[in-house]
Tab-separated table of C-alpha atoms and ligand atoms in Angstrom:
chain	number	residue	atom	x	y	z
J	255	MET	CA	-38.080	203.786	46.224
J	256	ASN	CA	-37.667	206.773	43.422
J	257	THR	CA	-33.993	206.185	41.803
J	258	SER	CA	-33.203	210.076	42.819
J	259	ILE	CA	-33.994	208.934	46.546
J	260	GLU	CA	-31.642	205.919	46.082
J	261	GLU	CA	-28.596	207.311	44.177
J	262	ARG	CA	-28.769	209.857	47.676
J	263	THR	CA	-28.749	207.022	49.950
J	264	ARG	CA	-25.451	205.691	48.120
J	265	ARG	CA	-23.788	208.743	48.138
J	266	THR	CA	-24.341	209.972	52.198
J	267	ARG	CA	-23.205	206.335	53.233
J	268	TRP	CA	-19.987	207.865	55.006
J	269	PHE	CA	-22.150	211.663	55.293
J	270	SER	CA	-24.890	209.269	57.952
J	271	HIS	CA	-21.725	207.229	59.566
J	272	ASP	CA	-19.330	209.778	59.979
J	273	ARG	CA	-21.943	212.288	61.854
J	274	PHE	CA	-18.916	215.460	63.200
J	275	GLY	CA	-17.610	217.632	61.415
J	276	MET	CA	-16.092	221.054	61.455
J	277	PHE	CA	-17.988	223.760	59.898
J	278	ILE	CA	-15.313	227.527	59.023
J	279	HIS	CA	-16.157	230.744	58.127
J	280	TRP	CA	-13.584	232.482	57.519
J	281	GLY	CA	-12.730	235.842	55.313
J	282	ILE	CA	-11.417	239.253	55.465
J	283	TYR	CA	-14.622	240.383	57.475
J	284	SER	CA	-11.841	238.689	60.436
J	285	ILE	CA	-10.637	241.745	60.461
J	286	PRO	CA	-13.776	244.241	61.763
J	287	ALA	CA	-14.343	241.334	63.775
J	288	ARG	CA	-17.767	241.267	63.815
J	289	GLY	CA	-19.394	238.794	62.418
J	290	GLU	CA	-19.715	237.879	58.552
J	291	TRP	CA	-22.822	239.959	57.992
J	292	VAL	CA	-21.151	243.047	58.988
J	293	ARG	CA	-20.997	244.723	55.167
J	294	SER	CA	-24.570	243.927	54.611
J	295	ARG	CA	-25.794	245.009	58.554
J	296	GLU	CA	-23.580	247.985	58.793
J	297	GLN	CA	-24.699	248.786	55.182
J	298	ILE	CA	-20.617	249.405	54.697
J	299	SER	CA	-19.835	250.142	50.472
J	300	VAL	CA	-17.703	248.340	48.698
J	301	GLU	CA	-14.941	251.281	48.929
J	302	ASP	CA	-15.257	251.646	53.528
J	303	TYR	CA	-14.789	247.199	52.545
J	304	GLN	CA	-11.465	248.046	50.590
J	305	PRO	CA	-8.605	248.434	53.675
J	306	PHE	CA	-9.515	244.957	54.728
J	307	PHE	CA	-8.346	243.556	51.749
J	308	GLU	CA	-5.306	245.655	51.045
J	309	GLU	CA	-5.217	244.500	54.501
J	310	PHE	CA	-5.582	240.950	55.357
J	311	ASN	CA	-2.110	238.704	55.873
J	312	PRO	CA	-2.890	235.989	58.160
J	313	VAL	CA	0.734	235.165	59.622
J	314	PHE	CA	-0.797	232.261	61.775
J	315	PHE	CA	-1.929	230.403	59.771
J	316	ASP	CA	-1.140	227.189	59.137
J	317	ALA	CA	-4.386	223.908	57.349
J	318	LYS	CA	-2.633	221.590	59.270
J	319	LYS	CA	-2.269	222.416	62.676
J	320	TRP	CA	-6.600	223.536	62.190
J	321	ALA	CA	-6.721	219.822	60.303
J	322	ARG	CA	-4.171	218.872	63.603
J	323	LEU	CA	-7.245	220.042	65.618
J	324	ALA	CA	-10.618	219.085	63.794
J	325	ARG	CA	-9.394	215.149	63.439
J	326	GLU	CA	-8.251	215.092	67.329
J	327	ALA	CA	-12.164	216.389	68.520
J	328	GLY	CA	-12.960	213.458	65.946
J	329	MET	CA	-14.999	215.688	63.065
J	330	LYS	CA	-14.747	213.037	60.180
J	331	TYR	CA	-15.166	215.871	57.940
J	332	ALA	CA	-14.495	219.777	56.795
J	333	VAL	CA	-16.618	222.844	55.321
J	334	LEU	CA	-14.825	225.456	54.856
J	335	THR	CA	-16.159	229.399	52.920
J	336	ALA	CA	-13.761	229.264	49.687
J	337	LYS	CA	-16.336	232.843	49.497
J	338	HIS	CA	-18.779	233.798	51.561
J	339	HIS	CA	-21.534	236.771	51.142
J	340	ASP	CA	-18.728	239.603	50.889
J	341	GLY	CA	-17.760	238.083	47.209
J	342	PHE	CA	-14.146	237.452	48.744
J	343	CYS	CA	-12.547	234.604	47.526
J	344	LEU	CA	-10.472	232.216	49.911
J	345	PHE	CA	-9.210	230.346	46.436
J	346	ASP	CA	-6.935	231.617	43.184
J	347	SER	CA	-10.016	231.731	40.877
J	348	ALA	CA	-8.792	232.885	37.730
J	349	LEU	CA	-12.516	235.348	36.844
J	350	THR	CA	-11.646	237.845	40.182
J	351	ASP	CA	-9.227	239.681	41.470
J	352	TYR	CA	-10.896	239.388	44.462
J	353	LYS	CA	-9.291	237.034	46.354
J	354	ALA	CA	-7.218	236.201	49.087
J	355	THR	CA	-3.860	235.629	46.254
J	356	ASN	CA	-3.974	239.737	45.952
J	357	THR	CA	-4.049	240.123	48.896
J	358	PRO	CA	-0.679	240.900	51.485
J	359	CYS	CA	-1.045	237.122	52.139
J	360	GLY	CA	-0.973	236.248	48.531
J	361	ARG	CA	-2.310	232.099	49.678
J	362	ASP	CA	-4.678	230.287	47.752
J	363	LEU	CA	-6.318	229.884	51.310
J	364	VAL	CA	-8.060	226.864	50.036
J	365	ARG	CA	-6.158	224.527	47.840
J	366	GLU	CA	-3.665	224.762	51.487
J	367	TYR	CA	-6.747	223.861	53.714
J	368	VAL	CA	-7.753	220.401	50.615
J	369	GLU	CA	-4.818	219.659	51.303
J	370	ALA	CA	-4.376	219.726	55.617
J	371	PHE	CA	-7.500	217.760	55.745
J	372	ARG	CA	-7.048	215.426	53.451
J	373	ALA	CA	-3.611	214.603	55.094
J	374	GLU	CA	-5.440	214.214	58.161
J	375	GLY	CA	-7.811	210.905	56.889
J	376	LEU	CA	-10.972	213.598	57.006
J	377	LYS	CA	-13.164	214.125	53.670
J	378	VAL	CA	-12.537	218.146	52.959
J	379	GLY	CA	-16.024	220.204	51.315
J	380	LEU	CA	-16.565	223.276	50.580
J	381	TYR	CA	-18.995	226.686	51.163
J	382	TYR	CA	-19.834	229.213	48.783
J	383	SER	CA	-21.893	231.113	48.551
J	384	LEU	CA	-24.953	231.793	46.027
J	385	LEU	CA	-25.205	234.966	47.276
J	386	ASP	CA	-22.444	237.740	46.001
J	387	TRP	CA	-22.390	241.361	46.989
J	388	HIS	CA	-19.233	242.842	45.554
J	389	HIS	CA	-20.135	241.416	41.780
J	390	PRO	CA	-21.558	244.783	39.953
J	391	ASP	CA	-24.349	242.496	38.524
J	392	TYR	CA	-25.761	240.893	41.396
J	393	PRO	CA	-28.981	242.407	42.159
J	394	HIS	CA	-27.744	245.635	44.677
J	395	TYR	CA	-30.757	248.328	45.616
J	396	GLY	CA	-34.204	246.847	46.505
J	397	ASP	CA	-32.702	243.351	46.992
J	398	ARG	CA	-33.496	242.143	50.630
J	399	HIS	CA	-29.815	241.517	51.610
J	400	HIS	CA	-27.023	243.633	49.469
J	401	PRO	CA	-24.987	245.994	52.170
J	402	MET	CA	-26.572	248.742	49.150
J	403	ARG	CA	-30.169	247.748	49.666
J	404	ASN	CA	-31.075	251.513	50.174
J	405	HIS	CA	-29.127	253.240	47.957
J	406	PRO	CA	-31.542	254.038	45.286
J	407	GLU	CA	-28.311	254.881	42.730
J	408	CYS	CA	-27.113	251.798	42.505
J	409	PHE	CA	-29.746	251.064	41.087
J	410	ASN	CA	-29.868	247.635	39.129
J	411	GLU	CA	-30.435	249.524	35.329
J	412	ASN	CA	-26.958	248.346	34.094
J	413	ARG	CA	-26.240	244.878	35.267
J	414	ASP	CA	-26.481	241.225	34.011
J	415	PHE	CA	-27.910	238.823	36.516
J	416	SER	CA	-27.075	236.481	33.439
J	417	ARG	CA	-23.531	237.101	33.596
J	418	TYR	CA	-23.384	236.698	37.031
J	419	LEU	CA	-24.809	232.937	37.039
J	420	GLU	CA	-21.896	232.945	34.486
J	421	TYR	CA	-18.900	234.028	37.591
J	422	MET	CA	-20.765	232.017	39.512
J	423	HIS	CA	-20.742	229.244	37.292
J	424	GLY	CA	-17.334	229.420	36.875
J	425	GLN	CA	-16.097	229.648	40.339
J	426	VAL	CA	-17.703	226.497	41.070
J	427	ARG	CA	-16.109	224.724	38.085
J	428	GLU	CA	-13.029	226.301	39.569
J	429	LEU	CA	-13.784	224.127	43.148
J	430	LEU	CA	-14.841	221.631	41.343
J	431	THR	CA	-11.769	220.911	39.415
J	432	ASN	CA	-8.905	222.632	40.742
J	433	TYR	CA	-8.426	220.888	43.885
J	434	GLY	CA	-9.209	217.041	43.483
J	435	LYS	CA	-11.101	215.246	45.054
J	436	ILE	CA	-14.142	217.356	47.283
J	437	ASP	CA	-16.526	215.232	49.377
J	438	ILE	CA	-19.483	218.384	50.421
J	439	MET	CA	-20.308	220.771	47.610
J	440	TRP	CA	-22.818	223.613	51.042
J	441	PHE	CA	-24.184	226.164	48.747
J	442	ASP	CA	-25.195	229.383	50.856
J	443	PHE	CA	-28.444	230.302	50.336
J	444	SER	CA	-31.972	230.875	48.660
J	445	TYR	CA	-35.099	233.600	49.808
J	446	PRO	CA	-37.163	234.817	47.876
J	447	GLY	CA	-36.556	235.527	44.775
J	448	MET	CA	-33.684	234.282	44.531
J	449	GLU	CA	-33.776	230.418	44.805
J	450	CYS	CA	-34.314	226.908	42.305
J	451	GLU	CA	-34.007	227.918	38.482
J	452	THR	CA	-32.819	231.744	39.152
J	453	TRP	CA	-29.288	230.311	40.267
J	454	LYS	CA	-29.569	227.573	36.949
J	455	ALA	CA	-29.351	225.292	39.298
J	456	THR	CA	-30.366	222.221	37.363
J	457	GLU	CA	-26.960	223.350	35.467
J	458	LEU	CA	-25.649	223.613	37.963
J	459	VAL	CA	-25.478	220.499	39.978
J	460	GLU	CA	-25.549	218.559	36.291
J	461	MET	CA	-22.132	219.962	35.888
J	462	ALA	CA	-20.776	219.828	39.747
J	463	ARG	CA	-21.981	215.570	38.780
J	464	SER	CA	-20.076	215.489	36.438
J	465	LEU	CA	-16.734	216.837	37.287
J	466	GLN	CA	-17.571	215.095	40.956
J	467	PRO	CA	-20.150	211.999	41.011
J	468	ASP	CA	-19.688	211.288	44.460
J	469	LEU	CA	-19.829	214.970	45.904
J	470	ILE	CA	-23.026	216.012	47.509
J	471	ILE	CA	-24.503	219.110	47.946
J	472	ASP	CA	-27.092	221.013	50.707
J	473	ASN	CA	-30.459	221.872	49.833
J	474	ARG	CA	-29.610	225.220	50.049
J	475	LEU	CA	-29.720	225.977	46.224
J	476	GLU	CA	-34.148	226.006	46.701
J	477	GLY	CA	-33.494	226.087	50.410
J	478	SER	CA	-32.047	227.953	53.555
J	479	GLY	CA	-32.633	227.293	57.364
J	480	GLU	CA	-36.043	228.083	57.095
J	481	LYS	CA	-36.851	226.232	54.699
J	482	SER	CA	-35.648	222.946	53.495
J	483	GLY	CA	-37.220	222.172	50.189
J	484	THR	CA	-38.180	220.240	47.847
J	485	ILE	CA	-35.620	216.797	49.841
J	486	MET	CA	-38.638	216.713	52.439
J	487	THR	CA	-41.079	214.954	49.942
J	488	LYS	CA	-40.823	211.151	47.939
J	489	ASN	CA	-39.852	213.940	44.226
J	490	PRO	CA	-36.514	216.110	44.925
J	491	SER	CA	-36.112	217.809	42.830
J	492	VAL	CA	-32.528	218.034	40.676
J	493	TYR	CA	-31.409	219.995	42.878
J	494	ALA	CA	-32.865	219.470	46.105
J	495	GLY	CA	-30.170	218.226	47.258
J	496	ASP	CA	-28.700	215.161	49.674
J	497	PHE	CA	-28.648	216.926	52.665
J	498	ALA	CA	-31.259	219.054	54.804
J	499	CYS	CA	-29.273	221.055	57.273
J	500	PRO	CA	-31.563	223.477	59.779
J	501	GLU	CA	-29.231	225.980	61.155
J	502	GLN	CA	-29.176	226.751	65.061
J	503	MET	CA	-30.998	224.148	66.512
J	504	ILE	CA	-31.990	220.531	66.596
J	505	PRO	CA	-35.050	219.204	65.082
J	506	PRO	CA	-37.097	218.208	67.582
J	507	ARG	CA	-37.597	215.129	66.058
J	508	GLY	CA	-35.088	214.711	63.142
J	509	MET	CA	-35.729	215.358	60.447
J	510	VAL	CA	-38.483	212.684	57.990
J	511	ASP	CA	-40.438	213.275	55.287
J	512	GLU	CA	-43.583	213.674	53.869
J	513	ASP	CA	-44.421	210.034	54.604
J	514	GLY	CA	-41.965	209.582	57.871
J	515	ASP	CA	-39.098	207.765	56.033
J	516	PRO	CA	-35.195	209.698	57.551
J	517	ILE	CA	-33.495	212.591	55.151
J	518	PRO	CA	-30.229	213.148	55.687
J	519	TRP	CA	-29.227	215.772	58.028
J	520	GLU	CA	-26.756	218.699	59.638
J	521	ALA	CA	-27.164	220.922	61.562
J	522	CYS	CA	-25.147	223.358	61.639
J	523	ILE	CA	-24.499	225.432	64.843
J	524	THR	CA	-21.390	228.396	65.954
J	525	MET	CA	-19.656	227.866	69.147
J	526	ASN	CA	-20.665	231.339	70.438
J	527	ASP	CA	-22.893	233.288	68.622
J	528	ASN	CA	-21.275	234.168	65.250
J	529	TRP	CA	-20.125	232.287	62.784
J	530	GLY	CA	-17.412	235.019	61.185
J	531	TYR	CA	-15.218	235.644	64.223
J	532	CYS	CA	-16.106	238.240	66.558
J	533	SER	CA	-13.930	239.537	69.427
J	534	SER	CA	-16.817	241.068	71.765
J	535	ASP	CA	-18.093	237.647	70.984
J	536	HIS	CA	-17.215	235.556	73.868
J	537	HIS	CA	-21.121	233.490	75.367
J	538	PHE	CA	-19.522	229.985	74.426
J	539	LYS	CA	-21.689	227.016	75.024
J	540	SER	CA	-19.996	224.826	77.547
J	541	SER	CA	-17.961	221.309	76.052
J	542	ARG	CA	-21.150	220.030	77.850
J	543	MET	CA	-23.435	221.593	75.978
J	544	LEU	CA	-21.659	220.452	72.375
J	545	ILE	CA	-21.478	217.516	72.847
J	546	ARG	CA	-24.972	216.100	74.025
J	547	SER	CA	-25.465	218.527	71.315
J	548	LEU	CA	-24.102	215.422	69.185
J	549	VAL	CA	-25.313	213.201	70.845
J	550	GLU	CA	-28.917	214.467	70.134
J	551	CYS	CA	-28.418	215.177	66.740
J	552	VAL	CA	-27.340	211.303	66.204
J	553	SER	CA	-30.651	210.185	69.025
J	554	LYS	CA	-32.357	211.874	65.811
J	555	GLY	CA	-30.533	210.460	62.560
J	556	GLY	CA	-28.583	213.825	61.989
J	557	ASN	CA	-25.185	215.608	62.239
J	558	LEU	CA	-23.972	218.526	63.727
J	559	LEU	CA	-21.115	220.181	61.667
J	560	LEU	CA	-19.670	222.426	64.519
J	561	ASN	CA	-17.924	226.164	63.267
J	562	VAL	CA	-15.521	228.044	63.813
J	563	GLY	CA	-14.315	231.431	62.740
J	564	PRO	CA	-10.549	231.717	62.388
J	565	ASP	CA	-9.298	234.965	63.785
J	566	ALA	CA	-7.472	237.731	61.193
J	567	LYS	CA	-3.790	236.023	61.962
J	568	GLY	CA	-5.170	232.458	61.295
J	569	ARG	CA	-5.732	231.546	65.082
J	570	ILE	CA	-8.694	229.317	66.147
J	571	PRO	CA	-10.388	231.382	68.935
J	572	ASP	CA	-8.791	230.010	72.588
J	573	GLU	CA	-11.754	229.150	73.673
J	574	SER	CA	-13.383	227.148	70.259
J	575	VAL	CA	-9.793	225.170	70.828
J	576	ALA	CA	-10.148	223.954	74.025
J	577	ILE	CA	-13.663	223.243	73.056
J	578	LEU	CA	-12.011	220.902	70.649
J	579	LYS	CA	-10.046	219.216	72.984
J	580	ASP	CA	-13.028	218.762	75.781
J	581	PHE	CA	-14.507	216.936	72.226
J	582	ALA	CA	-10.766	214.873	71.646
J	583	ALA	CA	-10.823	213.904	75.203
J	584	TRP	CA	-14.500	212.822	74.931
J	585	MET	CA	-14.384	211.174	71.674
J	586	LYS	CA	-11.118	208.989	72.395
J	587	ASP	CA	-13.023	207.300	74.711
J	588	ASN	CA	-16.774	207.395	73.222
J	589	SER	CA	-17.027	207.584	69.613
J	590	ASP	CA	-18.135	203.671	69.061
J	591	SER	CA	-21.726	205.343	70.333
J	592	ILE	CA	-21.225	208.546	67.710
J	593	TYR	CA	-19.717	206.955	64.649
J	594	GLY	CA	-22.061	204.761	62.545
J	595	CYS	CA	-24.966	204.990	65.047
J	596	GLY	CA	-28.071	206.670	64.895
J	597	TYR	CA	-31.383	206.819	66.163
J	598	SER	CA	-32.873	204.516	68.259
J	599	GLU	CA	-36.626	203.234	69.652
J	600	LEU	CA	-36.814	203.559	71.889
J	601	PRO	CA	-38.092	206.812	73.616
J	602	LYS	CA	-36.282	208.886	75.334
J	603	PRO	CA	-35.714	208.344	78.404
J	604	GLU	CA	-35.604	209.783	81.740
J	605	TRP	CA	-31.773	210.399	82.782
J	606	GLY	CA	-30.195	211.064	78.983
J	607	ARG	CA	-30.507	209.770	75.150
J	608	PHE	CA	-30.188	206.642	73.460
J	609	THR	CA	-27.949	206.134	70.367
J	610	GLN	CA	-28.018	202.707	68.936
J	611	LYS	CA	-25.900	201.016	65.770
J	612	GLY	CA	-27.764	197.524	65.382
J	613	LYS	CA	-27.509	195.216	68.706
J	614	LYS	CA	-25.490	197.860	70.271
J	615	LEU	CA	-27.853	200.419	72.336
J	616	TYR	CA	-25.685	203.518	73.852
J	617	ALA	CA	-27.233	204.860	76.862
J	618	HIS	CA	-26.030	208.422	76.811
J	619	ILE	CA	-26.848	209.349	81.333
J	620	TYR	CA	-26.712	213.192	81.388
J	621	GLU	CA	-28.593	212.938	85.483
J	622	GLU	CA	-27.760	211.666	88.275
J	623	CYS	CA	-30.784	208.989	89.393
J	624	MET	CA	-32.006	208.314	92.618
J	625	GLY	CA	-31.517	204.142	92.670
J	626	ALA	CA	-30.819	202.072	90.639
J	627	ILE	CA	-30.744	203.160	86.904
J	628	CYS	CA	-33.548	202.072	84.619
J	629	LEU	CA	-33.918	201.128	81.010
J	630	PRO	CA	-37.621	200.879	80.062
J	631	GLY	CA	-39.138	197.721	78.751
J	632	LEU	CA	-35.827	195.542	78.662
J	633	ALA	CA	-35.906	193.132	81.215
J	634	GLY	CA	-34.817	189.871	79.799
J	635	LYS	CA	-33.542	191.649	76.165
J	636	VAL	CA	-30.399	192.585	77.963
J	637	ASP	CA	-27.167	190.904	77.056
J	638	HIS	CA	-24.166	192.530	77.897
J	639	LEU	CA	-23.788	195.813	79.709
J	640	ARG	CA	-19.660	197.647	79.863
J	641	LEU	CA	-19.006	200.727	80.764
J	642	LEU	CA	-17.623	202.075	76.876
J	643	LYS	CA	-15.187	204.664	78.365
J	644	ASP	CA	-12.908	201.821	79.892
J	645	GLY	CA	-15.300	198.175	79.344
J	646	CYS	CA	-15.063	197.595	82.957
J	647	GLU	CA	-18.041	194.889	83.365
J	648	LEU	CA	-21.768	196.431	84.651
J	649	LYS	CA	-24.341	193.886	84.971
J	650	ILE	CA	-28.412	193.924	85.792
J	651	THR	CA	-29.092	193.767	89.396
J	652	GLU	CA	-32.380	191.867	90.870
J	653	PHE	CA	-32.205	194.910	93.509
J	654	TRP	CA	-34.673	194.338	96.357
J	655	ASN	CA	-36.508	197.748	95.636
J	656	ILE	CA	-37.175	197.513	91.247
J	657	LYS	CA	-39.150	193.919	91.773
J	658	GLU	CA	-42.254	196.263	90.961
J	659	TYR	CA	-41.305	196.739	87.696
J	660	PRO	CA	-41.224	193.407	86.209
J	661	ASN	CA	-40.629	195.077	82.813
J	662	ASP	CA	-38.055	196.510	83.162
J	663	ALA	CA	-34.366	196.564	83.298
J	664	PHE	CA	-31.814	198.399	85.792
J	665	PHE	CA	-28.036	198.762	86.469
J	666	PHE	CA	-25.258	200.266	88.918
J	667	LEU	CA	-22.611	201.915	88.104
J	668	SER	CA	-20.677	198.690	89.838
J	669	THR	CA	-20.232	195.869	90.322
J	670	SER	CA	-18.396	195.959	93.702
J	671	ARG	CA	-21.193	198.716	95.685
J	672	ASN	CA	-24.530	199.527	94.417
J	673	LEU	CA	-23.704	203.206	92.712
J	674	THR	CA	-25.335	205.814	90.878
J	675	PHE	CA	-23.114	208.776	91.481
J	676	PRO	CA	-21.558	210.438	91.181
J	677	LEU	CA	-21.409	209.619	87.252
J	678	PRO	CA	-17.877	209.016	86.243
J	679	ASP	CA	-17.780	211.395	83.497
J	680	GLU	CA	-20.508	214.708	84.102
J	681	LYS	CA	-20.635	215.519	80.543
J	682	ASP	CA	-22.031	212.428	78.892
J	683	THR	CA	-21.225	209.127	80.899
J	684	VAL	CA	-22.071	206.543	78.004
J	685	VAL	CA	-22.863	202.650	79.012
J	686	GLU	CA	-23.003	199.984	75.798
J	687	ILE	CA	-25.598	197.709	75.674
J	688	THR	CA	-25.406	194.654	73.845
J	689	LEU	CA	-28.957	193.869	73.239
J	690	LYS	CA	-29.631	189.893	73.171
D	50	GLC	C1	-26.002	231.766	57.188
D	50	GLC	C2	-25.996	233.025	57.113
D	50	GLC	C3	-24.096	232.685	56.932
D	50	GLC	C4	-23.648	231.566	57.365
D	50	GLC	C5	-24.272	230.464	57.514
D	50	GLC	C6	-24.495	228.893	57.893
D	50	GLC	O1	-27.349	231.047	55.949
D	50	GLC	O2	-25.903	233.698	55.806
D	50	GLC	O3	-24.046	233.455	57.597
D	50	GLC	O4	-22.895	230.794	56.743
D	50	GLC	O5	-26.363	230.690	57.283
D	50	GLC	O6	-25.545	228.029	57.859
């Protein structure tokens, strides 16, 4: 195996074990509360966006509370937007005045986040936007996304992109120097004409790794949610990243390279339809759907990075808190079927999904079955069965009506009565199967 792939496997070992993290999109865009792209979507000038900077004061922000919520939900790591596309910095950068410490908030929010999440035992990641709609040297007119893209008067003649690169590299250096150990750097994102060495990506990655040798990096110096880049090949570039990050979808067959070997990946998913706080968006997925999404990711060898978008006062929306509490309850009973697990060689069963860790096969049962629950092809291969939630014994059955299926194993959800419904947990009932 190519050494860079071996290195990647080594660096991502914890990541591929932990499986579940929290994404946090937060910034002054939580005041207009129409998502983090509001400046671009509504083509708002820097002057018209300024009031939100002058006003930003998240009086209820409590990083410890967020960290506890994440840990209790079973999340093992988190990624916070240190700077999003609008250029506003949640950290006390020496390279700009456009930062939280200069707003009424007056606090280094990245520091509080890093300390609180680390104290709860979570790994910490930072999202850093490659795009910057505030920096004067970032292309304005004619750019694909810049709020001023349609303004010829914002021509780019006196803009010096190399000055922007110096700023961007300088900020990454600050983030990787001033906050102790950082576990993930989540760059976002590349687009045609703005990718790879446009960012001086080799230099950036080498600098990042010289400061934090164990750091894992996403694949968006080369790509985006649209295109994963050379991480999908056997010859990844220096800046190909350590994991792929499909966005708002779960890849149909997991993610593998050109030879069919699995690569680390993480699906990032919002709970409603926005990353940043959006006051009118109450279109939240059910916790059942989100728990099943986590299981789906794991069953395909990937991770789930589930987003919250705190409001302008610094609070995670109630709907999100409720979802996280449902995760907490489910993970308390079932996390053995998530951590350290991956895809199973068995095909997806009719009634749900499988995850697997060595000899432990986890049946995630979503659908009520008519008659005994079938484990296709597992006749004679099961040592014992337990309901994961309480460890209670379940048994392979020899019931009279399954005799025509000698290759399959079957079981009921009780050893005293031949029950298959109602499922003990309608979100996902997990049965632990110990294989021989
Ligand atoms: C996108 C968006 C962005 C969000 C990110 C999360 O690329 O630009 O707003 O932060 O995806 O994956």
